[in-house]
Short mmCIF file of C-alpha atoms in Angstrom, two decimals:
data_model
loop_
_atom_site.label_atom_id
_atom_site.label_comp_id
_atom_site.label_asym_id
_atom_site.label_seq_id
_atom_site.Cartn_x
_atom_site.Cartn_y
_atom_site.Cartn_z
CA MET A 1 0.62 -20.11 21.12
CA ARG A 2 -2.56 -18.49 19.87
CA LYS A 3 -3.88 -16.51 16.96
CA ILE A 4 -3.21 -12.78 16.76
CA ARG A 5 -6.45 -10.97 17.61
CA MET A 6 -7.42 -8.30 15.06
CA GLY A 7 -9.91 -5.44 15.07
CA MET A 8 -11.03 -3.50 12.01
CA VAL A 9 -12.03 0.12 11.43
CA GLY A 10 -14.14 0.52 8.30
CA GLY A 11 -14.80 -2.28 5.83
CA GLY A 12 -18.49 -2.79 6.64
CA GLN A 13 -21.30 -3.89 4.37
CA GLY A 14 -20.95 -2.41 0.90
CA ALA A 15 -17.23 -1.73 1.27
CA PHE A 16 -14.70 -3.24 -1.13
CA ILE A 17 -11.25 -3.44 0.41
CA GLY A 18 -12.36 -4.53 3.89
CA ALA A 19 -13.28 -8.00 2.67
CA ILE A 20 -9.92 -8.29 0.89
CA HIS A 21 -8.10 -7.48 4.12
CA ARG A 22 -10.15 -10.00 6.10
CA ILE A 23 -9.50 -12.81 3.62
CA ALA A 24 -5.79 -12.02 3.44
CA ALA A 25 -5.35 -11.67 7.21
CA GLN A 26 -6.91 -15.06 7.91
CA MET A 27 -5.38 -17.03 5.01
CA ASP A 28 -2.48 -18.44 7.06
CA ASN A 29 -4.55 -19.13 10.16
CA GLU A 30 -2.32 -16.77 12.15
CA ILE A 31 -4.88 -13.99 12.71
CA GLU A 32 -8.53 -13.89 13.74
CA LEU A 33 -11.00 -11.01 13.53
CA VAL A 34 -12.51 -10.40 16.98
CA CYS A 35 -14.04 -6.92 16.82
CA GLY A 36 -14.67 -3.91 14.67
CA ALA A 37 -16.06 -0.42 14.16
CA PHE A 38 -17.18 -1.20 10.64
CA SER A 39 -19.18 1.97 10.08
CA SER A 40 -19.82 5.33 11.73
CA ASP A 41 -23.49 4.28 11.68
CA ALA A 42 -23.99 2.16 14.81
CA ASN A 43 -26.67 -0.09 13.28
CA ARG A 44 -24.65 -0.69 10.13
CA SER A 45 -21.56 -1.51 12.18
CA LEU A 46 -23.56 -3.99 14.26
CA GLU A 47 -25.13 -5.63 11.20
CA SER A 48 -21.74 -5.86 9.49
CA GLY A 49 -20.24 -7.55 12.54
CA LYS A 50 -23.13 -9.95 12.91
CA ALA A 51 -22.72 -10.95 9.26
CA LEU A 52 -19.15 -11.90 10.18
CA TYR A 53 -20.39 -13.93 13.20
CA LEU A 54 -18.78 -11.59 15.72
CA ASP A 55 -19.93 -11.02 19.28
CA PRO A 56 -22.45 -8.12 19.08
CA GLU A 57 -20.83 -6.62 22.18
CA ARG A 58 -17.63 -6.16 20.16
CA CYS A 59 -19.24 -4.47 17.16
CA TYR A 60 -18.67 -0.83 18.04
CA SER A 61 -20.29 2.40 16.83
CA SER A 62 -16.97 4.29 16.57
CA TYR A 63 -13.26 3.60 16.59
CA GLN A 64 -12.93 5.72 19.74
CA GLN A 65 -15.42 3.47 21.53
CA MET A 66 -13.66 0.37 20.23
CA PHE A 67 -10.24 1.38 21.53
CA THR A 68 -11.64 2.38 24.93
CA ARG A 69 -13.67 -0.80 25.37
CA GLU A 70 -10.93 -3.09 24.07
CA GLN A 71 -8.42 -1.55 26.49
CA GLN A 72 -10.74 -2.47 29.33
CA LEU A 73 -10.89 -6.16 28.37
CA PRO A 74 -8.54 -8.67 30.01
CA ALA A 75 -5.27 -9.28 28.20
CA ASP A 76 -6.34 -12.75 27.09
CA LYS A 77 -9.32 -11.35 25.19
CA ARG A 78 -8.58 -7.85 23.89
CA MET A 79 -7.37 -7.28 20.34
CA ASP A 80 -3.65 -7.06 19.57
CA MET A 81 -3.80 -5.07 16.34
CA VAL A 82 -6.19 -2.92 14.34
CA VAL A 83 -6.61 -2.72 10.57
CA ILE A 84 -7.61 0.61 9.02
CA VAL A 85 -9.68 0.31 5.82
CA THR A 86 -11.35 3.72 5.63
CA PRO A 87 -11.07 6.62 3.17
CA ASN A 88 -7.78 8.48 3.42
CA HIS A 89 -8.86 11.33 5.70
CA LEU A 90 -9.43 8.91 8.59
CA HIS A 91 -6.16 7.00 8.32
CA PHE A 92 -4.19 9.38 10.55
CA PRO A 93 -6.62 9.98 13.41
CA VAL A 94 -7.44 6.27 13.67
CA ALA A 95 -3.79 5.19 13.55
CA LYS A 96 -2.78 7.88 16.07
CA LEU A 97 -5.38 6.86 18.63
CA ALA A 98 -4.73 3.15 18.10
CA LEU A 99 -1.00 3.51 18.70
CA GLU A 100 -1.53 5.74 21.71
CA SER A 101 -4.00 3.17 23.05
CA GLY A 102 -1.38 0.44 22.83
CA PHE A 103 -2.45 -1.40 19.66
CA HIS A 104 -0.37 -2.34 16.63
CA VAL A 105 -1.60 -0.89 13.32
CA MET A 106 -1.92 -2.14 9.76
CA SER A 107 -3.23 0.60 7.47
CA ASP A 108 -4.35 1.00 3.90
CA LYS A 109 -2.25 3.36 1.84
CA PRO A 110 -1.65 6.23 1.56
CA ALA A 111 -0.85 6.41 5.25
CA THR A 112 -2.35 9.85 5.85
CA LEU A 113 -4.04 12.79 4.16
CA THR A 114 -0.89 14.95 4.16
CA LEU A 115 2.87 14.63 4.55
CA LYS A 116 2.67 16.73 7.71
CA GLU A 117 0.40 14.06 9.23
CA ALA A 118 2.75 11.30 8.07
CA LEU A 119 5.70 12.91 9.83
CA GLU A 120 3.64 13.31 12.99
CA LEU A 121 2.61 9.67 12.71
CA GLU A 122 6.27 8.66 12.37
CA ALA A 123 7.02 10.34 15.70
CA ILE A 124 4.02 8.65 17.33
CA VAL A 125 5.10 5.21 16.06
CA LYS A 126 8.58 5.68 17.51
CA GLN A 127 7.24 6.95 20.82
CA SER A 128 4.61 4.21 21.14
CA SER A 129 6.97 1.29 20.48
CA ARG A 130 4.10 -0.32 18.57
CA LEU A 131 4.27 -1.82 15.10
CA TYR A 132 2.98 -0.02 12.03
CA GLY A 133 2.40 -1.69 8.66
CA LEU A 134 1.22 -0.28 5.33
CA SER A 135 -0.57 -2.31 2.68
CA HIS A 136 1.65 -1.79 -0.35
CA THR A 137 0.33 -5.12 -1.54
CA TYR A 138 2.47 -5.62 -4.62
CA THR A 139 5.62 -6.10 -2.56
CA GLY A 140 4.09 -9.39 -1.41
CA TYR A 141 4.17 -11.14 -4.81
CA PRO A 142 6.74 -13.96 -5.03
CA MET A 143 8.14 -12.79 -8.36
CA VAL A 144 8.53 -9.27 -7.00
CA LYS A 145 10.62 -10.77 -4.20
CA GLU A 146 12.61 -12.63 -6.85
CA ALA A 147 13.20 -9.45 -8.83
CA LYS A 148 14.34 -7.61 -5.71
CA SER A 149 16.67 -10.47 -4.79
CA ARG A 150 18.29 -10.55 -8.25
CA VAL A 151 18.84 -6.81 -8.29
CA ALA A 152 20.35 -6.94 -4.79
CA ALA A 153 22.64 -9.81 -5.84
CA GLY A 154 24.02 -7.70 -8.69
CA ALA A 155 22.59 -9.82 -11.51
CA LEU A 156 21.67 -6.69 -13.47
CA GLY A 157 24.75 -4.65 -12.65
CA LYS A 158 24.27 -0.96 -12.00
CA ILE A 159 20.66 0.08 -12.56
CA LYS A 160 20.33 2.57 -15.42
CA LYS A 161 16.62 2.92 -16.16
CA VAL A 162 13.30 2.13 -14.45
CA VAL A 163 9.96 2.19 -16.25
CA VAL A 164 6.89 1.59 -14.11
CA GLU A 165 3.29 1.99 -15.24
CA TYR A 166 -0.13 1.55 -13.68
CA PRO A 167 -2.99 2.20 -16.11
CA GLN A 168 -6.64 1.71 -15.19
CA GLY A 169 -9.80 2.75 -17.02
CA TRP A 170 -12.48 2.75 -14.34
CA LEU A 171 -12.79 6.57 -14.13
CA ALA A 172 -12.77 7.30 -17.85
CA SER A 173 -16.20 8.94 -18.00
CA LYS A 174 -18.45 11.18 -15.92
CA ASP A 175 -20.83 8.25 -15.37
CA ASP A 176 -18.02 6.36 -13.60
CA GLU A 177 -18.15 8.84 -10.72
CA GLN A 178 -21.42 7.45 -9.35
CA SER A 179 -19.90 4.55 -7.39
CA LYS A 180 -19.05 4.76 -3.69
CA GLN A 181 -15.40 4.00 -4.44
CA ALA A 182 -15.16 6.85 -6.95
CA ALA A 183 -17.02 9.40 -4.82
CA TRP A 184 -14.55 9.60 -1.98
CA ARG A 185 -11.45 9.24 -4.16
CA LEU A 186 -12.47 12.29 -6.16
CA ASP A 187 -13.31 14.35 -3.08
CA PRO A 188 -10.32 16.41 -1.83
CA ALA A 189 -11.71 16.45 1.70
CA ARG A 190 -11.56 12.64 1.92
CA SER A 191 -8.87 11.74 -0.63
CA GLY A 192 -6.35 14.56 -0.29
CA ILE A 193 -4.67 16.62 -2.98
CA SER A 194 -4.49 13.79 -5.52
CA CYS A 195 -6.72 11.03 -6.83
CA CYS A 196 -4.69 9.09 -9.40
CA MET A 197 -1.23 9.62 -7.93
CA GLY A 198 -2.50 9.19 -4.38
CA ASP A 199 -4.38 6.01 -5.26
CA ILE A 200 -2.16 4.11 -7.71
CA GLY A 201 0.82 6.30 -8.60
CA VAL A 202 2.15 5.87 -5.08
CA HIS A 203 1.97 2.09 -5.52
CA ALA A 204 4.11 2.36 -8.67
CA ALA A 205 6.66 4.58 -6.92
CA ASN A 206 6.85 2.21 -3.97
CA LEU A 207 7.36 -0.79 -6.26
CA ALA A 208 10.19 0.96 -8.14
CA GLU A 209 12.04 1.74 -4.90
CA TYR A 210 11.31 -1.68 -3.40
CA ILE A 211 12.66 -3.76 -6.28
CA THR A 212 15.68 -1.59 -7.10
CA GLY A 213 16.63 -0.72 -3.53
CA LEU A 214 17.08 2.87 -4.78
CA GLU A 215 15.43 6.10 -3.68
CA ILE A 216 13.83 8.78 -5.84
CA THR A 217 15.82 12.00 -5.47
CA ALA A 218 14.20 14.30 -8.06
CA LEU A 219 11.19 14.39 -10.34
CA CYS A 220 9.37 16.25 -13.10
CA ALA A 221 5.60 15.79 -13.29
CA SER A 222 2.55 16.54 -15.40
CA LEU A 223 -0.86 15.66 -13.95
CA THR A 224 -4.14 16.16 -15.79
CA THR A 225 -7.87 15.92 -15.26
CA ASN A 226 -9.76 14.52 -18.22
CA VAL A 227 -13.41 14.81 -17.17
CA PRO A 228 -15.26 18.16 -16.86
CA ASP A 229 -15.70 19.47 -13.29
CA ARG A 230 -13.47 16.76 -11.83
CA MET A 231 -11.42 18.35 -9.07
CA LEU A 232 -8.50 15.90 -8.77
CA ASP A 233 -6.06 14.34 -11.21
CA ASP A 234 -7.02 11.16 -13.05
CA ASP A 235 -3.86 10.79 -15.14
CA GLY A 236 -0.18 11.62 -14.81
CA THR A 237 3.34 11.18 -16.12
CA VAL A 238 6.41 11.56 -13.90
CA LEU A 239 10.09 11.60 -14.85
CA LEU A 240 12.31 10.26 -12.07
CA ARG A 241 15.92 10.44 -10.95
CA PHE A 242 17.31 7.97 -8.42
CA ASN A 243 20.15 8.17 -5.92
CA ASN A 244 22.52 6.18 -8.15
CA ASP A 245 21.96 8.59 -11.10
CA ALA A 246 19.53 6.21 -12.80
CA HIS A 247 16.55 7.72 -14.60
CA GLY A 248 12.97 6.54 -14.71
CA VAL A 249 9.47 7.07 -16.02
CA LEU A 250 6.29 6.55 -14.02
CA LEU A 251 2.92 6.46 -15.77
CA ALA A 252 -0.33 6.26 -13.82
CA SER A 253 -3.82 6.70 -15.19
CA GLN A 254 -7.44 5.94 -14.33
CA VAL A 255 -8.82 6.98 -17.73
CA CYS A 256 -7.15 4.38 -20.00
CA VAL A 257 -10.28 2.75 -21.42
CA GLY A 258 -10.22 -1.04 -21.19
CA GLU A 259 -7.34 -1.25 -18.73
CA GLU A 260 -7.93 -3.07 -15.44
CA ASN A 261 -4.99 -3.07 -12.99
CA ASN A 262 -2.18 -3.33 -15.49
CA LEU A 263 0.74 -2.66 -13.16
CA ARG A 264 4.07 -3.38 -14.86
CA ILE A 265 7.69 -2.59 -14.06
CA ARG A 266 10.85 -2.89 -16.15
CA VAL A 267 14.27 -2.45 -14.59
CA TYR A 268 17.27 -2.03 -16.90
CA GLY A 269 20.82 -2.57 -15.68
CA GLU A 270 24.29 -2.67 -17.22
CA HIS A 271 24.21 -6.44 -17.81
CA ALA A 272 20.54 -7.47 -17.86
CA SER A 273 16.96 -6.28 -17.37
CA LEU A 274 13.83 -7.54 -15.57
CA ASP A 275 10.20 -7.27 -16.59
CA TRP A 276 7.24 -8.09 -14.29
CA SER A 277 3.51 -7.56 -14.78
CA GLN A 278 0.71 -8.05 -12.28
CA LEU A 279 -1.45 -9.52 -15.06
CA GLU A 280 1.07 -12.39 -15.29
CA PRO A 281 2.26 -12.47 -11.67
CA ASN A 282 3.87 -15.92 -11.75
CA SER A 283 6.33 -14.87 -14.46
CA LEU A 284 9.46 -12.73 -14.38
CA LEU A 285 11.28 -12.09 -17.67
CA MET A 286 15.03 -11.54 -17.58
CA LYS A 287 16.75 -10.26 -20.73
CA PHE A 288 20.41 -10.12 -21.71
CA PRO A 289 22.36 -8.36 -24.49
CA ASN A 290 24.00 -11.45 -26.02
CA GLN A 291 21.96 -14.49 -24.99
CA ALA A 292 18.43 -15.77 -24.98
CA SER A 293 15.95 -14.23 -22.58
CA GLN A 294 15.08 -16.24 -19.49
CA LEU A 295 11.50 -16.77 -18.33
CA ILE A 296 11.53 -17.31 -14.57
CA ARG A 297 8.43 -19.01 -13.20
CA SER A 298 7.32 -19.23 -9.58
CA GLY A 299 7.93 -22.68 -8.14
CA VAL A 300 10.38 -23.71 -10.88
CA GLY A 301 14.15 -23.89 -10.66
CA ASP A 302 16.58 -22.14 -8.37
CA LEU A 303 14.79 -19.21 -6.77
CA ALA A 304 15.80 -16.88 -3.95
CA PRO A 305 14.95 -18.03 -0.41
CA ALA A 306 12.67 -14.99 0.03
CA THR A 307 10.71 -16.17 -3.00
CA THR A 308 10.34 -19.83 -2.14
CA ALA A 309 9.41 -19.03 1.47
CA ILE A 310 6.13 -17.40 0.38
CA LEU A 311 5.09 -19.78 -2.41
CA ARG A 312 1.80 -21.46 -1.48
CA THR A 313 0.98 -23.70 -4.45
CA PRO A 314 2.80 -26.04 -6.85
CA ALA A 315 4.19 -24.58 -10.06
CA GLY A 316 1.56 -23.68 -12.60
CA HIS A 317 -1.08 -22.69 -10.06
CA PRO A 318 -1.54 -18.90 -10.11
CA GLU A 319 -0.77 -16.94 -6.98
CA GLY A 320 -2.30 -13.52 -7.15
CA TYR A 321 -3.52 -10.47 -5.31
CA LEU A 322 -5.05 -12.22 -2.31
CA GLU A 323 -1.94 -14.30 -1.71
CA ALA A 324 0.31 -11.23 -2.05
CA PHE A 325 -1.88 -9.42 0.45
CA ALA A 326 -1.74 -12.44 2.77
CA ASN A 327 2.05 -12.43 2.64
CA LEU A 328 2.06 -8.94 4.18
CA TYR A 329 -0.24 -10.11 6.95
CA ARG A 330 1.90 -13.18 7.48
CA GLY A 331 4.93 -10.97 8.00
CA PHE A 332 3.06 -8.55 10.24
CA ALA A 333 1.64 -11.40 12.34
CA SER A 334 5.19 -12.71 12.84
CA GLN A 335 6.30 -9.30 14.08
CA VAL A 336 3.33 -8.98 16.45
CA ARG A 337 3.91 -12.52 17.75
CA ALA A 338 7.56 -11.69 18.41
CA ARG A 339 6.47 -8.72 20.52
CA LEU A 340 3.97 -10.85 22.43
CA ASN A 341 6.72 -13.38 23.15
CA GLY A 342 9.03 -10.67 24.43
CA ASP A 343 11.46 -10.91 21.51
CA SER A 344 13.19 -7.62 20.81
CA GLU A 345 14.45 -8.64 17.36
CA ASN A 346 12.15 -7.96 14.43
CA PRO A 347 11.68 -11.18 12.39
CA GLN A 348 12.02 -9.31 9.09
CA ALA A 349 15.57 -8.39 10.05
CA THR A 350 16.59 -12.04 9.61
CA GLU A 351 13.82 -13.38 7.33
CA SER A 352 13.53 -11.20 4.23
CA HIS A 353 10.24 -12.80 3.15
CA LEU A 354 8.61 -11.37 6.29
CA ASP A 355 9.31 -7.75 5.33
CA VAL A 356 6.32 -5.42 5.55
CA PRO A 357 6.19 -1.80 4.36
CA GLY A 358 6.14 0.43 7.41
CA ILE A 359 6.37 4.02 8.58
CA TYR A 360 9.45 4.71 6.41
CA GLN A 361 7.47 3.82 3.29
CA ALA A 362 4.48 5.73 4.68
CA VAL A 363 6.45 8.96 4.86
CA ARG A 364 8.06 8.47 1.45
CA GLY A 365 4.69 7.69 -0.09
CA MET A 366 3.10 10.89 1.19
CA ALA A 367 6.22 12.81 0.16
CA PHE A 368 5.92 11.35 -3.35
CA ILE A 369 2.29 12.51 -3.64
CA GLU A 370 3.04 16.05 -2.44
CA ASN A 371 6.21 16.34 -4.54
CA VAL A 372 4.41 15.21 -7.69
CA VAL A 373 1.51 17.63 -7.21
CA ALA A 374 3.90 20.51 -6.46
CA ALA A 375 6.02 19.71 -9.51
CA SER A 376 2.97 19.58 -11.74
CA GLN A 377 1.80 23.00 -10.50
CA SER A 378 5.24 24.53 -11.11
CA ASP A 379 6.78 25.92 -14.29
CA LEU A 380 10.16 24.55 -13.26
CA LYS A 381 11.26 21.27 -14.82
CA TRP A 382 13.11 19.30 -12.12
CA HIS A 383 12.27 19.33 -8.42
CA PRO A 384 14.34 17.73 -5.65
CA PHE A 385 12.45 15.03 -3.75
CA SER A 386 11.67 16.68 -0.44
CA LEU A 387 10.54 15.12 2.83
CA LEU A 388 9.28 18.48 4.07
CA PRO A 389 5.55 19.31 3.89
CA ASN A 390 4.45 21.85 1.29
CA GLU A 391 1.86 23.99 3.04
CA GLU A 392 1.08 25.93 -0.14
CA LEU A 393 -0.30 22.99 -2.10
CA SER A 394 -3.94 23.16 -3.06
CA THR A 395 -6.37 21.29 -5.25
CA PRO A 396 -7.21 22.94 -8.59
CA PRO A 397 -10.50 24.80 -9.07
CA GLN A 398 -13.34 22.88 -10.69
CA GLY A 399 -12.99 22.61 -14.43
CA ASP A 400 -9.24 23.30 -14.36
CA LYS A 401 -7.48 20.78 -16.55
CA HIS A 402 -4.31 20.65 -14.48
CA ALA A 403 -3.96 19.02 -11.07
#
């Protein structure tokens, strides 16, 4: 019995999401950070590691050096898993080398820069027999688990309509492009073929499939760029069709002035509907045609086992983004621990609260991004959801309004 030893690539001084990952990973006392290649600048990586009280000998100047050196350490000291918190273009090469070096991987989304890379990564994961997790954080919220459980239990009947939206306003003006976070997201070389859909639209698509248990089978998309000389999309609307003939609408935007992270999903079935918003994460609203609506609160009443298993505080105490993130790490740590103990069965197969998005969601996420961009560039209305790479996709020229 020991903590799972974690290394990190990226997330050094001045980074945003790295600190979030570190807090979440260590919240349940299951994981400890032991090493990192926090920056491609050797001095910055060392200073970042020292600020985290790590052994200077395990603060590496590159991820290649980290994997080589960690492999050489005795089994009772080397890291078990690596977390990837870099811009998108590095996700694939880091994950590939980590898996081939024998380490489990938890990665930021999207999993790769292209769908072609995602499919290659899928093959590597299967060949390596190592675990791969993807930080679709919103699946870790208790009330999201509750919504998923109610849909799966048939409480809504057949799903007819899904409306999911994720508006932000942090890229509404040209001045907003000056931050480090904006710079790489708007750069096709580091972000890929999409900014808005690749950054937050993919979260919305993942949440729709996760809660409903359905898969997107076709879509119609319109992506736009609202700031002069911006190369990638900052706003988009997508019509969806699912594999049970349900229809949906997905809205994602980074130019909605005043919006923060207003992720919301509504699922409409034959007998009832569900409504969840990240701004009120402890609440799930269930509506019926001929009776009063029901407000379901975390920690109150008869909730699904998957929900109660990840509740951390008494009713009335908000559980938010950090706790949802931590729930993913809790599940991933359980899977890694099972491997270390020689257990062949994946814990999430029997404990639904331990589920973690993995390579399946990674491939579908990259497919969603490429399908949406292709649909937006086409004059055709509906496009089948394809899991095959589109080699002809390109980013629009500067100043072009359409993405």
